[in-house]
Short mmCIF file of N, CA, C and O in Angstrom, two decimals:
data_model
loop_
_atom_site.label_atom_id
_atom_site.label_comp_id
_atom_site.label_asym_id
_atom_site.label_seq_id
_atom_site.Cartn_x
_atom_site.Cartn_y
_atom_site.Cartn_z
N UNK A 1 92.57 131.42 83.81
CA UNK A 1 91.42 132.17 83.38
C UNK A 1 90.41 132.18 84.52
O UNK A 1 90.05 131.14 85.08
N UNK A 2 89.92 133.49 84.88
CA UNK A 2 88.35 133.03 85.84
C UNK A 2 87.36 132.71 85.46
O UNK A 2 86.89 132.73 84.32
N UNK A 3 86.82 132.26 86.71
CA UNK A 3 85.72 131.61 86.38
C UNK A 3 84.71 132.59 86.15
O UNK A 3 84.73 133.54 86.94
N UNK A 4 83.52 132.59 84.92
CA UNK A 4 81.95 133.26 84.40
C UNK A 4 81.39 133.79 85.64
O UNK A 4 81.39 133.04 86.62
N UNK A 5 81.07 134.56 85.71
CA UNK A 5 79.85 134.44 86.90
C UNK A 5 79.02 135.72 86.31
O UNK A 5 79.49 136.47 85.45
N UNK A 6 77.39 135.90 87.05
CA UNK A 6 76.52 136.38 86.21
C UNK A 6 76.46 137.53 87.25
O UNK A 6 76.90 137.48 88.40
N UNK A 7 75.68 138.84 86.49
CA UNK A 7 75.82 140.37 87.30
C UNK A 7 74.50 140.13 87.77
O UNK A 7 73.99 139.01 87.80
N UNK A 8 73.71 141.60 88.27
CA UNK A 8 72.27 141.45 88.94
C UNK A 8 71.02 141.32 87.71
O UNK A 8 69.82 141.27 87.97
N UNK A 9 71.43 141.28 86.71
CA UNK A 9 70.62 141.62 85.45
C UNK A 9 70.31 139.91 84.88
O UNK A 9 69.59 139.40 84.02
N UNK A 10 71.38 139.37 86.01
CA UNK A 10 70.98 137.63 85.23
C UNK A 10 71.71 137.11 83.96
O UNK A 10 71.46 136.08 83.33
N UNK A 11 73.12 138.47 83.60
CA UNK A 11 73.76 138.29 82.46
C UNK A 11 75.32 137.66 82.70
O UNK A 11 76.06 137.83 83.68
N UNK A 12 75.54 136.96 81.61
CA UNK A 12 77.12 136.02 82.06
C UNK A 12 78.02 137.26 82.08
O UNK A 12 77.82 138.23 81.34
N UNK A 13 78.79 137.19 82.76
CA UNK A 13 80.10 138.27 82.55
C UNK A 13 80.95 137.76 82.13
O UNK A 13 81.72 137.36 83.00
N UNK A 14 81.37 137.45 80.69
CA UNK A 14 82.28 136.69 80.42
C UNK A 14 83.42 137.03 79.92
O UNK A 14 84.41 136.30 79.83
N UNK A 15 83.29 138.65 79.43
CA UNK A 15 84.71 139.53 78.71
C UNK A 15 85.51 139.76 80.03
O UNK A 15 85.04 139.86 81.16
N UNK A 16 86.77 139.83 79.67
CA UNK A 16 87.64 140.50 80.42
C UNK A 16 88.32 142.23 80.03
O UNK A 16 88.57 142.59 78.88
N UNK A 17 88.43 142.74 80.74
CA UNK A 17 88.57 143.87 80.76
C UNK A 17 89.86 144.84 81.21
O UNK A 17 89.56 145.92 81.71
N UNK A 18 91.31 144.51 81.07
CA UNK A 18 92.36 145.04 81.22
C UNK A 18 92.74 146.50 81.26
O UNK A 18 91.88 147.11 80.62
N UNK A 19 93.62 147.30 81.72
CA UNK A 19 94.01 148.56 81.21
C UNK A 19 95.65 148.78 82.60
O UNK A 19 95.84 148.11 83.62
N UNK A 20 96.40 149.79 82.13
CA UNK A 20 97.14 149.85 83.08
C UNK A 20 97.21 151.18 83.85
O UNK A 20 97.02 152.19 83.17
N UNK A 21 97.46 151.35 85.27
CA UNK A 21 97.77 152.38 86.01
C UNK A 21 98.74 152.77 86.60
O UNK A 21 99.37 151.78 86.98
N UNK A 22 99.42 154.09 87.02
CA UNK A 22 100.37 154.45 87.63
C UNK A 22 99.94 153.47 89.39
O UNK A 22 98.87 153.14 89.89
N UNK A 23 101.05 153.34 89.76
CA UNK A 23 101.58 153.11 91.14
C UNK A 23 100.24 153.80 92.10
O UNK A 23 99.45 153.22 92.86
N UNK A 24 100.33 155.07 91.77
CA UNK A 24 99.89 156.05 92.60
C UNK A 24 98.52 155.88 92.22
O UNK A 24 97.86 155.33 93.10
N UNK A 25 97.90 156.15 91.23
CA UNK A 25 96.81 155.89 90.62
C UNK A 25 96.08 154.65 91.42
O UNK A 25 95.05 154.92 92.03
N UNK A 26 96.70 152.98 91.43
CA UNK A 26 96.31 151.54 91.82
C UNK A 26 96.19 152.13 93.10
O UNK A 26 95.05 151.90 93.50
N UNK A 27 97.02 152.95 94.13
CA UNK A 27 96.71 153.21 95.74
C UNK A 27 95.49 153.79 95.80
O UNK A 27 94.72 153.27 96.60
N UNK A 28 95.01 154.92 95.05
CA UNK A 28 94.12 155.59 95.18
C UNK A 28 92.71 154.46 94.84
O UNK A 28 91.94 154.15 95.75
N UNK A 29 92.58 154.06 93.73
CA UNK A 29 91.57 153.40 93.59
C UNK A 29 91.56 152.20 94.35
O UNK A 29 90.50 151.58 94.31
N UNK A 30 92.45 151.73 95.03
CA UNK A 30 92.53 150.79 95.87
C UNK A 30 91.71 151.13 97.36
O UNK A 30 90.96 150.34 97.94
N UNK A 31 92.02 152.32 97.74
CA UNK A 31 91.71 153.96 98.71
C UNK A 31 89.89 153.63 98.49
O UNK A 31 89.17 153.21 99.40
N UNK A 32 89.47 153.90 97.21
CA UNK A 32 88.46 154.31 96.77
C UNK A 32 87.16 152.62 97.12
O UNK A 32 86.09 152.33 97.65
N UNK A 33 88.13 152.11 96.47
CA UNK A 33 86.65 150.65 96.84
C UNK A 33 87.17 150.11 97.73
O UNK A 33 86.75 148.96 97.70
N UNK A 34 87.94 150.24 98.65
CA UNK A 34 87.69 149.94 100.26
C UNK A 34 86.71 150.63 101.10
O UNK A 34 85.99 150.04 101.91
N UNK A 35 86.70 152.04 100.87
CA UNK A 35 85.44 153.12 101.18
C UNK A 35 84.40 152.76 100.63
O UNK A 35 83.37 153.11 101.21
N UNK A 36 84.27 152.15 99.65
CA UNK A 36 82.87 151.78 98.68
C UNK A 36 81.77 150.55 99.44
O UNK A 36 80.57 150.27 99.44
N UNK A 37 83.21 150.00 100.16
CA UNK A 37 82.97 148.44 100.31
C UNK A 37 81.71 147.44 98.92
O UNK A 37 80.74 146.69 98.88
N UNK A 38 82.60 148.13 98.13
CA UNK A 38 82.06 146.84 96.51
C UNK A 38 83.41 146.54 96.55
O UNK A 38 84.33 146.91 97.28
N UNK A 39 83.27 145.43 95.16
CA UNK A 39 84.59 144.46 94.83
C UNK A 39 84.70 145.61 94.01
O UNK A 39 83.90 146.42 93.56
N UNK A 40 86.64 145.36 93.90
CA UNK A 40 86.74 146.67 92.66
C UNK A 40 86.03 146.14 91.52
O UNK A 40 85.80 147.07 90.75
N UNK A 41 85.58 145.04 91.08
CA UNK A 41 85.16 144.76 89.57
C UNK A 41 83.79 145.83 89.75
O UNK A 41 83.58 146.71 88.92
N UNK A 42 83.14 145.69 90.61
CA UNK A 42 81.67 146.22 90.96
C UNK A 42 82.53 147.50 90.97
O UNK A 42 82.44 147.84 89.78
N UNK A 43 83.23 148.34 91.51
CA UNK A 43 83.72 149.53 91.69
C UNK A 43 83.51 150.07 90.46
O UNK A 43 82.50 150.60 90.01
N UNK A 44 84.75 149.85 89.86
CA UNK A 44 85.39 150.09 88.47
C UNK A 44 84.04 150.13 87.38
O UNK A 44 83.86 151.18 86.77
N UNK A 45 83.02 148.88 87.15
CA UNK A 45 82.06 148.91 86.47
C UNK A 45 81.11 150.05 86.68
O UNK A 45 80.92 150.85 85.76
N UNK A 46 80.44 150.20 88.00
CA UNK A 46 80.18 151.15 88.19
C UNK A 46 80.18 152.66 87.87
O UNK A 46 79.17 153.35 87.82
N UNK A 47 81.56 153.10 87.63
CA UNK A 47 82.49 154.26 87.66
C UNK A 47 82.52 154.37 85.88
O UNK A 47 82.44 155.41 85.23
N UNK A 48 82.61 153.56 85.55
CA UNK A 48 82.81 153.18 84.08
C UNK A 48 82.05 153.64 83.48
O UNK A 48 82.38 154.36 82.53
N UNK A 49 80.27 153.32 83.90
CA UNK A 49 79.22 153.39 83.52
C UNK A 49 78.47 154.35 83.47
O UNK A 49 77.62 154.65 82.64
N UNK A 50 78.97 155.15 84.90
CA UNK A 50 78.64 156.40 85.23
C UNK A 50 77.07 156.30 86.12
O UNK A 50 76.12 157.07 86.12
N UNK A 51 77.26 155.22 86.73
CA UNK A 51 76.55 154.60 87.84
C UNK A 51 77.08 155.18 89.03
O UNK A 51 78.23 155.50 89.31
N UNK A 52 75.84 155.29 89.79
CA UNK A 52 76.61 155.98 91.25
C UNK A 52 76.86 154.54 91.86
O UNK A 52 76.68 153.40 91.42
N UNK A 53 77.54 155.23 93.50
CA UNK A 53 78.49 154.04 94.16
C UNK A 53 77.89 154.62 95.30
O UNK A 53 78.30 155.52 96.03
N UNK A 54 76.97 154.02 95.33
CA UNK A 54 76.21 153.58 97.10
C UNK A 54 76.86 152.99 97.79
O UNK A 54 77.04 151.78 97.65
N UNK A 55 77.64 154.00 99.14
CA UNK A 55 78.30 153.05 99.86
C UNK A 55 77.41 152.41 101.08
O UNK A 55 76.61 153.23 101.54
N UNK A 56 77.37 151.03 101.75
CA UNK A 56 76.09 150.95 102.05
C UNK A 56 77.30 150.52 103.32
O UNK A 56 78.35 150.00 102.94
N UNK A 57 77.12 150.73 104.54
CA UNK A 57 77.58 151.24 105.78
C UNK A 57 78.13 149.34 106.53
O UNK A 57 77.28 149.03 107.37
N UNK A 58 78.86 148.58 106.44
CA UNK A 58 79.51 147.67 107.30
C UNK A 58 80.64 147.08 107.57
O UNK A 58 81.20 146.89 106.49
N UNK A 59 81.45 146.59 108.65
CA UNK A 59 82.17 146.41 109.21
C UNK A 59 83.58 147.06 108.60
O UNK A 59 84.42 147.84 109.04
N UNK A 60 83.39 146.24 107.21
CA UNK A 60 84.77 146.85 106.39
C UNK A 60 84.79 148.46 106.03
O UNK A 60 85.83 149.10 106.16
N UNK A 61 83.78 148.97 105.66
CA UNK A 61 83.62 150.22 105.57
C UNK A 61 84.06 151.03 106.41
O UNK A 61 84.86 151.92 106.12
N UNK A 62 83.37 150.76 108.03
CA UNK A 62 83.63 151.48 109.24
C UNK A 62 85.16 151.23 109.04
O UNK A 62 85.69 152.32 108.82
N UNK A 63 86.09 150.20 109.04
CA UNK A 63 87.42 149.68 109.45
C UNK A 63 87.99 151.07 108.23
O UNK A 63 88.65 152.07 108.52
N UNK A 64 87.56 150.75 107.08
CA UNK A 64 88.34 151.63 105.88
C UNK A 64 88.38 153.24 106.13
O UNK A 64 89.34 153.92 105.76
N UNK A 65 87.36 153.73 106.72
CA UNK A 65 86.94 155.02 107.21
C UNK A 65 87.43 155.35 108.24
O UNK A 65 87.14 156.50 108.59
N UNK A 66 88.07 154.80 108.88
CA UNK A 66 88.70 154.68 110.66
C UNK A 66 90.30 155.26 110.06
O UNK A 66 90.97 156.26 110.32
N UNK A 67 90.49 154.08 109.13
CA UNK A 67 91.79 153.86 108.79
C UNK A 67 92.41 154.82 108.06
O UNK A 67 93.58 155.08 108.37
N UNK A 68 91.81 155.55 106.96
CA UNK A 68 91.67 156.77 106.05
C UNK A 68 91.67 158.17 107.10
O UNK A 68 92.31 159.19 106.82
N UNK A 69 91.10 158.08 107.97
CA UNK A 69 90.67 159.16 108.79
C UNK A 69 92.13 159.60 109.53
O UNK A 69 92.50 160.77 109.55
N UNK A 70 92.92 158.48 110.13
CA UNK A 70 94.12 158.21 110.70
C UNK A 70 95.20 158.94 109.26
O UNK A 70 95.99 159.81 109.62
N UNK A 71 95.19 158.61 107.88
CA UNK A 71 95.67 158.73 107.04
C UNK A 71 96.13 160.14 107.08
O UNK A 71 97.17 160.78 107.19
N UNK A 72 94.58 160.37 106.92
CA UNK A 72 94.61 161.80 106.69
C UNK A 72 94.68 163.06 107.22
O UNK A 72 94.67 164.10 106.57
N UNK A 73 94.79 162.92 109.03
CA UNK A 73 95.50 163.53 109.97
C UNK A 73 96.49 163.15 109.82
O UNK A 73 97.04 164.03 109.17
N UNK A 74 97.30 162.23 110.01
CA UNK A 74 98.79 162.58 109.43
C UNK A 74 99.08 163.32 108.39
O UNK A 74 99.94 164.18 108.57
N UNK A 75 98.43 163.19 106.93
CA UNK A 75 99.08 164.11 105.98
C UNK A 75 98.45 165.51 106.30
O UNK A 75 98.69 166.37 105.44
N UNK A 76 97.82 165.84 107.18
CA UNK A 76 97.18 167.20 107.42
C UNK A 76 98.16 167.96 108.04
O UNK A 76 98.44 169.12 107.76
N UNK A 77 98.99 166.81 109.43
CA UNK A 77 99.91 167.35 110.02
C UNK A 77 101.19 167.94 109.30
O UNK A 77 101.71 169.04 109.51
N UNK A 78 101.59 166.90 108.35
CA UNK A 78 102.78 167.18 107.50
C UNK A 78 102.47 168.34 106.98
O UNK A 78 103.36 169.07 107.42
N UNK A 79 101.75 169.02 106.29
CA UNK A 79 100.70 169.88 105.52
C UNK A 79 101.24 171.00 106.68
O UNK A 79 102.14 171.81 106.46
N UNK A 80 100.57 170.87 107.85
CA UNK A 80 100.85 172.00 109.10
C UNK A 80 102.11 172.53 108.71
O UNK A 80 102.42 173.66 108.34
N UNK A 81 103.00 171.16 108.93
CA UNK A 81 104.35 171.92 108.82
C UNK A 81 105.18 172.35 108.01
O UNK A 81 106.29 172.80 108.31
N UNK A 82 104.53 172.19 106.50
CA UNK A 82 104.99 173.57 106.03
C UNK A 82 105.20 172.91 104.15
O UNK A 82 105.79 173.54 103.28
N UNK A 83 104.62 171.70 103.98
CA UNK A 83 104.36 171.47 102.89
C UNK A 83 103.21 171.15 102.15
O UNK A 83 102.21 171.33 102.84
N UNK A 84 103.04 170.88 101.39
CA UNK A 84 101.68 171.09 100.14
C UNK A 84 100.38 170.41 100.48
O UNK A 84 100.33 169.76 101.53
N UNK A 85 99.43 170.48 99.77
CA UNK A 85 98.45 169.80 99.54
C UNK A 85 98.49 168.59 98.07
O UNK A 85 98.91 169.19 97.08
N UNK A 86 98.27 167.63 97.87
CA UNK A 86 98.28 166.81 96.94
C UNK A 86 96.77 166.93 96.51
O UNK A 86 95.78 167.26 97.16
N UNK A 87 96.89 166.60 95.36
CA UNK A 87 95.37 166.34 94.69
C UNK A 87 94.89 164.98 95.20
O UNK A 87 93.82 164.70 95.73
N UNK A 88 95.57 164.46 95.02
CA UNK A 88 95.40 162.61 95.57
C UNK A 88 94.44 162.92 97.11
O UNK A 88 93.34 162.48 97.43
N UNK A 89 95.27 163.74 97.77
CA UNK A 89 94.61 163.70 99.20
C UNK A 89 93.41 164.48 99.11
O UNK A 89 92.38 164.05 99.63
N UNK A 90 93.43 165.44 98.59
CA UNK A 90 92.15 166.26 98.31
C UNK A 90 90.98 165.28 97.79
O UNK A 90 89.81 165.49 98.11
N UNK A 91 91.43 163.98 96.78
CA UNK A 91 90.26 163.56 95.95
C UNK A 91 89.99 162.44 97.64
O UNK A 91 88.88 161.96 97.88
N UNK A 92 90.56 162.33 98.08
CA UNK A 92 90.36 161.35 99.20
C UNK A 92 89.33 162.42 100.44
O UNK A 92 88.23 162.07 100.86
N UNK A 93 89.69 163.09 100.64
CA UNK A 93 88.70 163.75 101.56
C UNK A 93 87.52 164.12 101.07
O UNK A 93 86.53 164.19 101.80
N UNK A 94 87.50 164.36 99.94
CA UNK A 94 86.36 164.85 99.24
C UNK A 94 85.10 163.69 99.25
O UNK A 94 83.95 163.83 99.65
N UNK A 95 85.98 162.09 98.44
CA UNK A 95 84.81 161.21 99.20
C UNK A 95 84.47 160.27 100.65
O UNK A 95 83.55 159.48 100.88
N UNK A 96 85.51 160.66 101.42
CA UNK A 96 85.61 160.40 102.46
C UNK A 96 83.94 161.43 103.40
O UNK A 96 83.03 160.99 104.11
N UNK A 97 84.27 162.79 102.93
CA UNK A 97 83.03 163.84 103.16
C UNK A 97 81.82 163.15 102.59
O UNK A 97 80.95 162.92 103.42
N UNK A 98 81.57 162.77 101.40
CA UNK A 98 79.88 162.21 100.72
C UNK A 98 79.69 161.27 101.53
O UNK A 98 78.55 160.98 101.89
N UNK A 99 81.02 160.46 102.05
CA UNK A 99 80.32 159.18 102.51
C UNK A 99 79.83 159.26 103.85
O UNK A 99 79.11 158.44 104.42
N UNK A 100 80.46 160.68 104.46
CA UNK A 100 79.91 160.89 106.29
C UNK A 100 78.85 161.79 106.03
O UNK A 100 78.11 162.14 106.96
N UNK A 101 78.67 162.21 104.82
CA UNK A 101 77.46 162.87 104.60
C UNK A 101 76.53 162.41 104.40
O UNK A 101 75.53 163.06 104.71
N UNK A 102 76.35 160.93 103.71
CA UNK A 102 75.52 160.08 103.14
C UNK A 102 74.97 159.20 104.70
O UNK A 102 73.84 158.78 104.96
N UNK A 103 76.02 159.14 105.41
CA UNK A 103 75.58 158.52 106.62
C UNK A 103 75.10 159.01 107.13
O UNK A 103 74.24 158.34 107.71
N UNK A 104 75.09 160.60 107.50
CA UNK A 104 74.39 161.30 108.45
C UNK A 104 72.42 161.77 107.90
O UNK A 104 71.40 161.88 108.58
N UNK A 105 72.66 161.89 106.53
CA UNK A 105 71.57 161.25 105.85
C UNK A 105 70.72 160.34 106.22
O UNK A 105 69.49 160.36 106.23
N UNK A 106 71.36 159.67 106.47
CA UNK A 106 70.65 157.87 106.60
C UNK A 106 70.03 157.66 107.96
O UNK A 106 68.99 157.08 108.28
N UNK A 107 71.07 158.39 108.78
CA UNK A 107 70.66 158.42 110.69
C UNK A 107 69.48 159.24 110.41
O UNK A 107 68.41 158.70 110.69
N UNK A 108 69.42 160.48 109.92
CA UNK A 108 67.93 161.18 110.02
C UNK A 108 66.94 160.52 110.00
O UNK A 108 66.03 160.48 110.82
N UNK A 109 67.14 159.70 108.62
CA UNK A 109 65.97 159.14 108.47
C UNK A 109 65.08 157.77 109.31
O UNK A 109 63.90 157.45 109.31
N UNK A 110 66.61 157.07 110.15
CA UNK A 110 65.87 156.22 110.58
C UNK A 110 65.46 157.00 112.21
O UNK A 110 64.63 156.56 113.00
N UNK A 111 65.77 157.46 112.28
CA UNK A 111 64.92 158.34 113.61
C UNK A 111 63.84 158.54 113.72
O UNK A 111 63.41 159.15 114.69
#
């Protein structure tokens, strides 16, 4: 069993919260809070709640965004040559875009 620990509100988190996903599904959201850089529990809660997901810009982030970026020129290439688009990859560029958008945001402002 894990161990309690309390959220930002000062409240115990003590339920557990199960459900199951496709294969493909666990990659993607796996995809998703590496870009977030939250824990998936923070992810998932978040998402749940219908809380936005501030991705807030360090080391792991840059590494996940590097790494995704690599991803996704390869499947762009495959794509070139003469097969499909996936939704999976589409939902991946799509926040891959908010989050270089959100950064370029952020540079304005500290200028």
């Amino acid at each position: 069993m894990s161990m309690k620990n309390l959220d930002n509100h000062n409240r115990w988190r003590s339920k557990t919260v199960a459900f199951r996903v496709s294969p493909e599904e666990n990659e993607q959201l796996d995809r998703f809070v590496s870009l977030s850089g939250l824990t998936k529990q923070d992810y998932i809660t978040r998402r749940l709640l219908c809380k936005d997901v501030v991705v807030q810009g360090n080391p792991r982030v840059f590494k996940a965004l590097k790494n995704q970026f690599a991803a996704v020129l390869e499947q762009l290439q495959r794509i070139e040559a003469g097969t499909g688009v996936d939704d999976e990859l589409m939902d991946t560029i799509e926040l891959m875009t908010a989050i270089m958008d959100g950064m370029k945001e952020d540079s304005a402002y500290g200028n």
